[in-house]
mmCIF file of C-alpha atoms and ligand atoms in Angstrom:
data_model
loop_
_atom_site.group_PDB
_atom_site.id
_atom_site.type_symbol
_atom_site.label_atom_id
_atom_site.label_comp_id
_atom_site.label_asym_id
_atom_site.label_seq_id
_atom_site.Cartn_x
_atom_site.Cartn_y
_atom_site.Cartn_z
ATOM 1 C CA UNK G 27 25.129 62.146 -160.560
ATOM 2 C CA UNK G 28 22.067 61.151 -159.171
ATOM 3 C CA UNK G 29 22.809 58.004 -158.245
ATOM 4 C CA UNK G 30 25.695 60.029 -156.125
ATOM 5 C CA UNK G 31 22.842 62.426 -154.531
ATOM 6 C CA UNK G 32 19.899 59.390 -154.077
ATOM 7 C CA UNK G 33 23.173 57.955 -152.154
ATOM 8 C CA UNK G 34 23.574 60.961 -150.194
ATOM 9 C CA UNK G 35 19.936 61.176 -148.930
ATOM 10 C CA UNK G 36 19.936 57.089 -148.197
ATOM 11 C CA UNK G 37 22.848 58.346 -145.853
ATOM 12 C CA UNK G 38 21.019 60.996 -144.254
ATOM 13 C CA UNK G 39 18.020 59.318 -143.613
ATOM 14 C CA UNK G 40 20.344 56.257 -142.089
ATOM 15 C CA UNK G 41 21.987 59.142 -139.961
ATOM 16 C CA UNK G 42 18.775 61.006 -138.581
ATOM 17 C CA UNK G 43 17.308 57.657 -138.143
ATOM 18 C CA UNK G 44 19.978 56.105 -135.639
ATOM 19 C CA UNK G 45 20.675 59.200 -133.649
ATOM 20 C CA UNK G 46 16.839 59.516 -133.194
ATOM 21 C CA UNK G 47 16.750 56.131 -131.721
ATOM 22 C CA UNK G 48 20.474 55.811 -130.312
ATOM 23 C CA UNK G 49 19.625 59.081 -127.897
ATOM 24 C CA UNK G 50 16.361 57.600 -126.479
ATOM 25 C CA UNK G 51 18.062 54.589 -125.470
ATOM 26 C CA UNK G 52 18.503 54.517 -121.360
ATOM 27 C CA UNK G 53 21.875 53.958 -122.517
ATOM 28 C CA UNK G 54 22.766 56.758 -125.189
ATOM 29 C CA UNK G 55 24.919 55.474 -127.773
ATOM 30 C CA UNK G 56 25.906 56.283 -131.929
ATOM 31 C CA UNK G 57 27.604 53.772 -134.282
ATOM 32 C CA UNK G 58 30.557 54.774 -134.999
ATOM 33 C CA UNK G 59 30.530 55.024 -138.525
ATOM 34 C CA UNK G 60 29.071 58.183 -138.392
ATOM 35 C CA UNK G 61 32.121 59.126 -136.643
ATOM 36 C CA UNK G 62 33.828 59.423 -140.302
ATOM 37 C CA UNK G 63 32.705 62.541 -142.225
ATOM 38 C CA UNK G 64 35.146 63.976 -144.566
ATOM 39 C CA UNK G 65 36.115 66.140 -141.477
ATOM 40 C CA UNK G 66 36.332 62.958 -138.794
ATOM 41 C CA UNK G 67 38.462 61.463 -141.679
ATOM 42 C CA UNK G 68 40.853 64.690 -141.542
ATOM 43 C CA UNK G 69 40.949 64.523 -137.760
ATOM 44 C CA UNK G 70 41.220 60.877 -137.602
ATOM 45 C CA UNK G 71 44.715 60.825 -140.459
ATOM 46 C CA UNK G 72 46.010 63.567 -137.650
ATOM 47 C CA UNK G 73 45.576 60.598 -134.673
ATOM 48 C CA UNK G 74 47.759 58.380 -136.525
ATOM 49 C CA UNK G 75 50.284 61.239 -136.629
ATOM 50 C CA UNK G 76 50.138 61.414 -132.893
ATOM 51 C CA UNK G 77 52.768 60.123 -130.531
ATOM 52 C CA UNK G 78 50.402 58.121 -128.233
ATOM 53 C CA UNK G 79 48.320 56.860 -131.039
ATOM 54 C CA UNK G 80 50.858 53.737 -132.072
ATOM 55 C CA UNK G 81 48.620 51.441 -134.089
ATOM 56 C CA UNK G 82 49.727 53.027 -137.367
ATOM 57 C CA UNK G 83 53.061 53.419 -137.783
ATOM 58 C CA UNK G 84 53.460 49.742 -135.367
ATOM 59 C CA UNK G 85 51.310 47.722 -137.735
ATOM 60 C CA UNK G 86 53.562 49.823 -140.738
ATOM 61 C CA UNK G 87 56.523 48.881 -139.393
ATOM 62 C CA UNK G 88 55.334 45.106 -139.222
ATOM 63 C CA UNK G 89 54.473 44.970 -142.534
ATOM 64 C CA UNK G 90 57.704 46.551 -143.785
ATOM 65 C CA UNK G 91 59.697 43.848 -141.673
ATOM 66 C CA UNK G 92 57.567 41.084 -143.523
ATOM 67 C CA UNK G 93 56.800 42.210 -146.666
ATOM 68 C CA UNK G 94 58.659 39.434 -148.461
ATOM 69 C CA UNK G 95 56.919 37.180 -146.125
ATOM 70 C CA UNK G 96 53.308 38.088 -146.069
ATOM 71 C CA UNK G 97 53.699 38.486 -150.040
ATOM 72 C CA UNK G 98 54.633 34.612 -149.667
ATOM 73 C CA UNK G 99 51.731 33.423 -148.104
ATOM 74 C CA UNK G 100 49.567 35.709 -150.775
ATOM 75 C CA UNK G 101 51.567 33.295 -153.234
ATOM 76 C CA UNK G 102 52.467 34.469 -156.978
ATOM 77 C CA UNK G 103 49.737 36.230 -159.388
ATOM 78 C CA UNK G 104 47.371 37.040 -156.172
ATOM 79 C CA UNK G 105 43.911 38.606 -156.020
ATOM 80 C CA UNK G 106 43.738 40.864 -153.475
ATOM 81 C CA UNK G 107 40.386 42.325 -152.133
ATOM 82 C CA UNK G 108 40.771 45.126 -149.947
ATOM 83 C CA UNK G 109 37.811 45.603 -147.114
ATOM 84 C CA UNK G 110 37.545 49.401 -146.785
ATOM 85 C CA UNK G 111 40.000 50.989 -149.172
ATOM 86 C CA UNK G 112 42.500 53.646 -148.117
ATOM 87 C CA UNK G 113 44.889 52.446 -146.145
ATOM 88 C CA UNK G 114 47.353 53.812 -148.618
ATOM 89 C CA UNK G 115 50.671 53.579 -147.839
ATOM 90 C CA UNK G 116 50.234 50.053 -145.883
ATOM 91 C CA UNK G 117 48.393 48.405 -148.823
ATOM 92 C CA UNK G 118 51.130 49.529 -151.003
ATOM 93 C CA UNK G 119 53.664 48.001 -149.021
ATOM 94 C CA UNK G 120 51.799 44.939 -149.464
ATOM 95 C CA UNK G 121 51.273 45.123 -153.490
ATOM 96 C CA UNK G 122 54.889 46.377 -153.760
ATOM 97 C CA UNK G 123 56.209 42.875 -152.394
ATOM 98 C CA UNK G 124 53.963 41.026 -154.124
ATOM 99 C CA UNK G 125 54.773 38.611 -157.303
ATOM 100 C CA UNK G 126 52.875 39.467 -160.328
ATOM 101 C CA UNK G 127 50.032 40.632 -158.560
ATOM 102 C CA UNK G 128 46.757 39.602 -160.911
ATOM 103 C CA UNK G 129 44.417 41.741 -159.688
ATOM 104 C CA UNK G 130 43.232 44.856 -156.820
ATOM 105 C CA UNK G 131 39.622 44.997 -155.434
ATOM 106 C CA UNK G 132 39.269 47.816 -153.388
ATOM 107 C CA UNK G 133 35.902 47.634 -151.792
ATOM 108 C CA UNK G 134 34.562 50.877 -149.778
ATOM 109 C CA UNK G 135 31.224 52.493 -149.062
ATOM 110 C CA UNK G 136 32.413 55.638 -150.303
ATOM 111 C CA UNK G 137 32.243 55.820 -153.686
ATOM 112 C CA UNK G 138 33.914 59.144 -154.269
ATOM 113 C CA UNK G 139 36.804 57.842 -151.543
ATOM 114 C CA UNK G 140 36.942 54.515 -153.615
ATOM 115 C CA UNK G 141 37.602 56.910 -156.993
ATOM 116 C CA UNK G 142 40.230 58.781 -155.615
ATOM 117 C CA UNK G 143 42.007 54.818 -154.138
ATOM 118 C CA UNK G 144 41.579 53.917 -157.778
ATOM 119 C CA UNK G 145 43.422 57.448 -159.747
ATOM 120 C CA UNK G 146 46.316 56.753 -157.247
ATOM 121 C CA UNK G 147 46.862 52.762 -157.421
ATOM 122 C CA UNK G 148 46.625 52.834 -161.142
ATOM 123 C CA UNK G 149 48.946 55.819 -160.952
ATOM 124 C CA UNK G 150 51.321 54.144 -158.650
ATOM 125 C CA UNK G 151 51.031 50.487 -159.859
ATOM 126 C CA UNK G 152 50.095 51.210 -164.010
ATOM 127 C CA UNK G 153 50.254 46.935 -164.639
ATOM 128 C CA UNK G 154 48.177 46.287 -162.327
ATOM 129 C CA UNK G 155 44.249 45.723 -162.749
ATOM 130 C CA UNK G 156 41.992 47.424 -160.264
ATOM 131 C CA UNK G 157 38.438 46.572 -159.673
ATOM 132 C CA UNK G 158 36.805 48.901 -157.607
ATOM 133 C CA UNK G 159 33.536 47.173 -155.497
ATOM 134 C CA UNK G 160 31.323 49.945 -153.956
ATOM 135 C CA UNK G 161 29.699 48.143 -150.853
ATOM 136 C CA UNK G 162 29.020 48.283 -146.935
ATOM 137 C CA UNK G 163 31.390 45.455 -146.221
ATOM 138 C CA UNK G 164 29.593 44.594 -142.672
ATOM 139 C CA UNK G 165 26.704 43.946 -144.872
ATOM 140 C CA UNK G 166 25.748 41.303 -147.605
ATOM 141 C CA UNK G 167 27.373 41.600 -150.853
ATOM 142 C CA UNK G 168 28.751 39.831 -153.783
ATOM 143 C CA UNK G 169 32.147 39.892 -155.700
ATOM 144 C CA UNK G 170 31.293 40.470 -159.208
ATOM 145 C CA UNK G 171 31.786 37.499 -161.651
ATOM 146 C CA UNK G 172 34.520 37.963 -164.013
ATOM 147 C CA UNK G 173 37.414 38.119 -161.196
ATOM 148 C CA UNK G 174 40.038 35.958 -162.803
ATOM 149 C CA UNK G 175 41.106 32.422 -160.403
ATOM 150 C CA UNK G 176 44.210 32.230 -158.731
ATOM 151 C CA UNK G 177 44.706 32.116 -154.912
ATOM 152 C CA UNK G 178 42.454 35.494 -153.259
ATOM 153 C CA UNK G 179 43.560 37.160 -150.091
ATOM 154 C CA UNK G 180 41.320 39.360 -148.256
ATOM 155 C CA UNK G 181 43.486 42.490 -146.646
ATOM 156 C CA UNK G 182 42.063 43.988 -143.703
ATOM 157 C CA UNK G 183 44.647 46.323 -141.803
ATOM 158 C CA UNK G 184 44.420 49.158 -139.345
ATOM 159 C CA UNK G 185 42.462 47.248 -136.461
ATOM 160 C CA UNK G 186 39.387 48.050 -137.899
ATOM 161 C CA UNK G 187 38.085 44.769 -136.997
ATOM 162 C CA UNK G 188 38.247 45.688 -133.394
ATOM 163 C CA UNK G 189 35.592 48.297 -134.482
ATOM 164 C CA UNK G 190 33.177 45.387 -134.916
ATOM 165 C CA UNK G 191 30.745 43.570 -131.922
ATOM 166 C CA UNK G 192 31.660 39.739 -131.476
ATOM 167 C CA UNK G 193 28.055 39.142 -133.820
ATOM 168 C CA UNK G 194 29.360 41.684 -136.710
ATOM 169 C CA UNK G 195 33.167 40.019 -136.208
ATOM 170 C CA UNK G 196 31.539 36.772 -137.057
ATOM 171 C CA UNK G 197 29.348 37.735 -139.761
ATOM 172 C CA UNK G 198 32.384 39.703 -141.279
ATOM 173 C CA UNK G 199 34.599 36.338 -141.186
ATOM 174 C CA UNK G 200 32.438 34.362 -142.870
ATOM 175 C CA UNK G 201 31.414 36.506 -145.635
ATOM 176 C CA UNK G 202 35.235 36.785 -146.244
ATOM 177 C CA UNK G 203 36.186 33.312 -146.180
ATOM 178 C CA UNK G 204 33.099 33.151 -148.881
ATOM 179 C CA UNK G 205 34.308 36.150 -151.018
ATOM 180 C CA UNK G 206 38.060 34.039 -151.003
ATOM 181 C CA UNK G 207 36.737 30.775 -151.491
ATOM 182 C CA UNK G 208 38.008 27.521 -150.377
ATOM 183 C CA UNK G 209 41.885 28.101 -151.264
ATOM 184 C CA UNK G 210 41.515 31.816 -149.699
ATOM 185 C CA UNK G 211 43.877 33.541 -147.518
ATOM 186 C CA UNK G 212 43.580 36.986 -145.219
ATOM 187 C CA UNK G 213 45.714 38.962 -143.371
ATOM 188 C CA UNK G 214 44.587 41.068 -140.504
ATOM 189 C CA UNK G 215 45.186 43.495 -138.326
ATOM 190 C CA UNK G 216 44.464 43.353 -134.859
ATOM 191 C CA UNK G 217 45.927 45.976 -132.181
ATOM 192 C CA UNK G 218 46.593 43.801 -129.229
ATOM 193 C CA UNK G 219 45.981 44.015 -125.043
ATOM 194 C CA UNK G 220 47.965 46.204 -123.452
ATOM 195 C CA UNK G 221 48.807 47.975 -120.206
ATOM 196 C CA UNK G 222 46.272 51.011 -120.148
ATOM 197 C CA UNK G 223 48.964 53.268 -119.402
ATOM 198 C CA UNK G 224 49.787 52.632 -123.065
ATOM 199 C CA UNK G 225 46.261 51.932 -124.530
ATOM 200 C CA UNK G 226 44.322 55.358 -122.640
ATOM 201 C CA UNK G 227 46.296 57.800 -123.561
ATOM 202 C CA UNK G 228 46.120 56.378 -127.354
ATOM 203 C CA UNK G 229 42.499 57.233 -127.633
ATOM 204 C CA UNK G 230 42.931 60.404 -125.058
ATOM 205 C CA UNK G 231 46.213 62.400 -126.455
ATOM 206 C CA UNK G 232 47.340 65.813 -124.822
ATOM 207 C CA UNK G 233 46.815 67.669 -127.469
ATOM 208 C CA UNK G 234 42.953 66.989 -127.820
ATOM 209 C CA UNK G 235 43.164 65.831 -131.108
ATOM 210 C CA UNK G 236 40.976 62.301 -130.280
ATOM 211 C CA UNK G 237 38.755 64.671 -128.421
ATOM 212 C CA UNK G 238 37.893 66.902 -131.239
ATOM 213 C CA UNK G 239 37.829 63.647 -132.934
ATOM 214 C CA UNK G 240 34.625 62.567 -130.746
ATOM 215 C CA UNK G 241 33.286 66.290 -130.640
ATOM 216 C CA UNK G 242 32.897 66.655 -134.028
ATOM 217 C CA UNK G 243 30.071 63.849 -134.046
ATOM 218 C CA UNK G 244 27.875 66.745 -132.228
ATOM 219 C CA UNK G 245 28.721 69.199 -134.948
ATOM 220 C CA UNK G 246 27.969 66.988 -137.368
ATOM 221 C CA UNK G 247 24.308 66.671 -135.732
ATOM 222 C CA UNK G 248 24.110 69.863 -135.816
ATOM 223 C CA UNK G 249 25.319 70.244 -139.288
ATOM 224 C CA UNK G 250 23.260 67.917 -141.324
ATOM 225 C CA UNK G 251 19.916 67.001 -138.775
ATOM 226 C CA UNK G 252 19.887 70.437 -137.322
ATOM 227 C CA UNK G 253 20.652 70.037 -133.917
ATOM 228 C CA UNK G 254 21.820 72.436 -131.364
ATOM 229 C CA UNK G 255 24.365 70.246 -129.294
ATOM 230 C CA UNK G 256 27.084 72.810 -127.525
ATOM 231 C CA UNK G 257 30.538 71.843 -127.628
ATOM 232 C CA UNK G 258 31.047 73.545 -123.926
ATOM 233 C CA UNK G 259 28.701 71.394 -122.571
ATOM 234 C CA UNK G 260 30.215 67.914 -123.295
ATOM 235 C CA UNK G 261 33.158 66.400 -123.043
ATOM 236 C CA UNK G 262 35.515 63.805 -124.967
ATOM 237 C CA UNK G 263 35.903 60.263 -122.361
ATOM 238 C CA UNK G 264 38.178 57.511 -123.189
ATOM 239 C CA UNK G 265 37.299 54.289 -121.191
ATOM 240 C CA UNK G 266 38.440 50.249 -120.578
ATOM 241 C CA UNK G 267 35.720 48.175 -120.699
ATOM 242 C CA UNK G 268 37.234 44.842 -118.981
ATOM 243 C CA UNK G 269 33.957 42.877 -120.102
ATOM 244 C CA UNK G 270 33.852 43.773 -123.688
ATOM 245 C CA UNK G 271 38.076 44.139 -123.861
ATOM 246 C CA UNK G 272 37.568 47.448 -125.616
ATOM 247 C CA UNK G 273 38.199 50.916 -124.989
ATOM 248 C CA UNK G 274 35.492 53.004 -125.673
ATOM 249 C CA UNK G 275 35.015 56.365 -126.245
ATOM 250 C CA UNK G 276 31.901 58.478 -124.377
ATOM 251 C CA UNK G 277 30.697 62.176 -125.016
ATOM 252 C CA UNK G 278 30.193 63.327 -121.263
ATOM 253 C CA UNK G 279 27.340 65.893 -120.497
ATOM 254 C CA UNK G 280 28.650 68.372 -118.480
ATOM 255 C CA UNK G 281 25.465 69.845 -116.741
ATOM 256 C CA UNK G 282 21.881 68.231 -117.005
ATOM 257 C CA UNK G 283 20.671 69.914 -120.294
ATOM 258 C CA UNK G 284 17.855 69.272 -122.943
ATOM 259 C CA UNK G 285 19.106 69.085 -126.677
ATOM 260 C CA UNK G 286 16.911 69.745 -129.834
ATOM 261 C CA UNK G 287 17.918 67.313 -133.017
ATOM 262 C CA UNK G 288 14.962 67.648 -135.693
ATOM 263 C CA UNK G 289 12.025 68.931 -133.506
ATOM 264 C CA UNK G 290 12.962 65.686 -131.005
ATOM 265 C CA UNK G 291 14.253 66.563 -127.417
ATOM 266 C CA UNK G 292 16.618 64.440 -125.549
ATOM 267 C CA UNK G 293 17.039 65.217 -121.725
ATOM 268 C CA UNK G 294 20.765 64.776 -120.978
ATOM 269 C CA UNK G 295 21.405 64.201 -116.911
ATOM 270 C CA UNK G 296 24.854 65.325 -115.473
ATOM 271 C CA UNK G 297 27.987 62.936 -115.936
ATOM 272 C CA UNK G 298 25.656 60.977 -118.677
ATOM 273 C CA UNK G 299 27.432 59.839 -121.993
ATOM 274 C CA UNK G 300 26.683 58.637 -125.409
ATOM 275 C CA UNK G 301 28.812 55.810 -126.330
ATOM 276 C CA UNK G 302 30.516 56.561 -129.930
ATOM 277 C CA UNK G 303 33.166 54.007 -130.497
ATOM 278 C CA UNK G 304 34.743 50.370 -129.050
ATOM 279 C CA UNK G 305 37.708 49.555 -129.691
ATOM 280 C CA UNK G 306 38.229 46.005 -129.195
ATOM 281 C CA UNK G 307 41.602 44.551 -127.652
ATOM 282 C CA UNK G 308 42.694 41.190 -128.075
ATOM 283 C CA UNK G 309 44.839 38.633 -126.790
ATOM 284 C CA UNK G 310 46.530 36.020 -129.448
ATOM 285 C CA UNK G 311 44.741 33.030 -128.204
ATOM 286 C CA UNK G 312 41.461 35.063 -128.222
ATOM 287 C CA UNK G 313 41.669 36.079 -131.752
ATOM 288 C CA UNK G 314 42.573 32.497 -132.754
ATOM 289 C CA UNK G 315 39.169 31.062 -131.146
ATOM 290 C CA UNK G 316 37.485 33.486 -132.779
ATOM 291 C CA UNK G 317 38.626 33.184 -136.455
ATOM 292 C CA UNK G 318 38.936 29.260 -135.961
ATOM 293 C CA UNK G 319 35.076 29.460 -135.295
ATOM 294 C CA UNK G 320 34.182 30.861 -138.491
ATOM 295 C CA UNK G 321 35.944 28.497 -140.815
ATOM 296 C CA UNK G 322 39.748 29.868 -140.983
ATOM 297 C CA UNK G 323 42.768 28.341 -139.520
ATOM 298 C CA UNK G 324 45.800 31.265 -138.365
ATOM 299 C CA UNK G 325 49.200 29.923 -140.193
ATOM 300 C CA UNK G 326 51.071 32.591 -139.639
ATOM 301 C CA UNK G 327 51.667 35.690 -136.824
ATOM 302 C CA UNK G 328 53.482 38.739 -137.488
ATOM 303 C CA UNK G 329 54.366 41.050 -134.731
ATOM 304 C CA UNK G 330 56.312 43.792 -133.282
ATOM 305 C CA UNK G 331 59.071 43.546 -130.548
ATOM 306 C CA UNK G 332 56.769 44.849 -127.855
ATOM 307 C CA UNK G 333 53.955 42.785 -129.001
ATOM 308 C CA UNK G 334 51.642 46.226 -129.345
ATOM 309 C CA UNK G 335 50.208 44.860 -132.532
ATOM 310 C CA UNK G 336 49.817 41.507 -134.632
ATOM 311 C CA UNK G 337 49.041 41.151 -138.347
ATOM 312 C CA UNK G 338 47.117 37.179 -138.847
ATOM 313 C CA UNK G 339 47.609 35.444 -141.777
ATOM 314 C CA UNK G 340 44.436 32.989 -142.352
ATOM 315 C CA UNK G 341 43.993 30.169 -144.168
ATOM 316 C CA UNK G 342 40.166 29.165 -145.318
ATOM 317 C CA UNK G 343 39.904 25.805 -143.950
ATOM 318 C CA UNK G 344 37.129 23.424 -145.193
HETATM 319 C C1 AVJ O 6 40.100 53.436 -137.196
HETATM 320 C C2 AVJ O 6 38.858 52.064 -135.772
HETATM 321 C C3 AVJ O 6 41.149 51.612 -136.104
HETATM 322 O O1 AVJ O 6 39.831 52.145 -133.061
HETATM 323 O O2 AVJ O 6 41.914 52.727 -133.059
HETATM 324 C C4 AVJ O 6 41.201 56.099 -133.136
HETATM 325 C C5 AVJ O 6 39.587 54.666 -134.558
HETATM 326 N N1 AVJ O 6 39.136 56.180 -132.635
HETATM 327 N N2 AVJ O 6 41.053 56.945 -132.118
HETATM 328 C C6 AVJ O 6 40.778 52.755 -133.543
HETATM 329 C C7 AVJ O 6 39.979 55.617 -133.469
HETATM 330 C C8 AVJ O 6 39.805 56.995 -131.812
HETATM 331 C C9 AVJ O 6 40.561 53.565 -134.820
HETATM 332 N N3 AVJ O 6 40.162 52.687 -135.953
#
C-alpha cells in the first residue's frame, strides 16, 4: 500500500516536473506518456474502435492469418516477455498458437494494470506460468533470475515502437536483444508509410474522439498540478512530419493567452502548439537498417494485403 502511494507521488513529481520544463521550451512540447491516464486509456481503447483508426484490428488480423506461423518461429516451450502488457486480445492470439508455452512475462509500469493482465491470463490460460515484471521498459532493468531456459521472444505489438525517438528505438533494441539473449527472438509491430489521406484522418477522426484524446492532457494538468488550461481555447492538430516520418499530434492555442500550472505562467501566442505525441512511420527497408544496427537480423515479415501494417520477426544475431 505504500509502496503503491510512494509510486503515485514519484509519478506526480515526474509529471509537474516535465510540464514545468516542456512549456518553457521555445518549442512547447509533453511526452506522451502522460497522455495515458486511466481516462486517456478509456479514450484511447475507443480510437481503436474507430473506422479511420486501422492499426488495431490490421495488425489483429495479421496475427490471426499467421498465428501458426509466428508461433513457429517462437519454437516449442517459449518464454515470452511482453513489453507493456495489455494488448489483450492480440497477445492471446499469440499464446493460443503457441506449443507448450513455458512461461508469460508481462512487463508494465503500471502495477495495478499489470495485476489486472495477470487475474485474466491465468484465468484464460490456467497451465500457463505468468511472471509479472513491474518496470519502465524505455529504461534500464533486469529480468529476474529464476526464468527457466528455452528459446525467449520479446512481443512488442500495437506500433508502440513508433512512439519512441530514433535514440530511445535504439536503446529499446538493445536492451531487448539482452533481456532474450543470444538465441532470442521478437516480433514487432510497426504501422507502416502510407498515403496521408489514410494516415491523417487516423489520428484526426470525425467524431473527435483522437481530439478529446489530446484534450484531455490539459484536464489532466488541471486535475492533478492545478492548472487552469480551457478546453475552448485550444485545439486538437494532427500533423506529417516528412523529416521525422511521424505524424504528430499538437494542442493549438486558439487566441494568445497566459495559463497558470502550479503558481508558474506560460504565455501562449496565437496558432502556437505543444507537441504531445509522434507517431513514427516506416518503410520496410527503414525498419530493417534500424534493427540490423542494434544486433538483430529480420527473418521473417508478416503483412496485410494493403501493406498498412507489418509484424517483424527478429532474430538476435551475434
Ligand atoms: C498507442 C502509440 C500506438 O501512435 O497510433 C493513437 C497512439 N495516438 N491515436 C499510435 C495514438 C493517437 C497510438 N499508439
Amino acid at each position: 500500500m505504500l509502496e503503491i502511494l510512494s509510486q503515485h507521488m514519484r509519478q506526480l513529481e515526474a509529471f509537474r516536473a516535465d510540464v514545468a520544463l516542456g512549456l518553457s521550451q521555445t518549442r512547447k512540447r509533453l511526452p506522451s506518456r502522460w497522455l495515458y491516464d486511466n481516462r486517456g486509456c478509456e479514450i484511447f481503447e475507443e480510437i481503436t474502435r474507430l473506422e479511420e483508426y486501422y492499426p488495431t484490428r490490421t495488425e489483429t488480423a495479421i496475427l490471426r492469418e499467421n498465428a501458426r506461423e509466428i508461433a513457429d518461429f517462437c519454437g516449442e516451450r517459449a518464454v515470452l516477455l511482453e513489453y507493456g502488457a495489455g494488448a489483450g486480445i492480440k497477445t492471446e492470439i499469440l499464446i493460443d498458437a503457441l506449443d507448450s508455452p513455458k512461461l508469460y512475462v508481462p512487463i508494465d509500469i503500471a502495477g495495478e494494470f499489470l495485476d489486472e493482465t495477470v487475474v485474466r491470463m491465468r484465468r484464460r490460460f490456467p497451465d500457463l506460468q505468468t511472471l509479472p515484471v513491474v518496470a519502465d521498459f524505455t529504461a534500464e532493468f533486469e529480468i529476474p533470475r529464476g526464468v527457466p531456459g528455452g528459446r525467449r521472444s520479446a512481443f512488442f505489438p500495437g506500433s508502440t515502437m513508433g512512439n519512441l525517438d530514433a535514440h530511445e528505438t535504439k536503446g529499446f533494441l538493445r536492451q531487448v536483444r539482452r533481456h532474450v539473449g543470444s538465441r532470442g527472438a521478437a516480433i514487432i509491430g510497426v504501422d507502416l508509410k502510407k498515403d496521408l489521406s489514410t494516415l491523417l484522418p487516423a489520428y484526426d477522426d470525425r467524431e473527435g474522439v483522437t481530439a478529446a484524446f489530446n484534450l484531455n492532457l490539459l484536464a489532466r494538468i488541471n486535475r492533478e498540478l492545478g492548472g487552469d488550461f480551457s478546453h475552448e481555447c485550444f485545439a486538437h492538430e494532427a500533423r506529417w512530419s516528412e523529416a521525422e516520418s511521424a505524424v504528430e499530434m499538437h494542442l493549438v492555442s486558439l487566441c494568445e493567452q497566459v495559463v497558470t500550472v502550479d503558481g508558474q505562467r506560460f504565455a501562449f501566442q496565437t496558432g502556437e502548439t505543444i507537441h504531445t505525441e509522434s507517431s513514427r512511420k516506416y518503410d520496410v527497408r527503414g525498419f530493417m537498417d534500424v534493427v540490423e544496427d542494434g544486433r538483430w537480423s529480420v527473418s521473417a515479415i508478416w503483412s496485410d494485403p494493403d501493406r498498412r501494417f507489418a509484424i517483424f520477426g527478429l532474430d538476435a544475431t551475434w
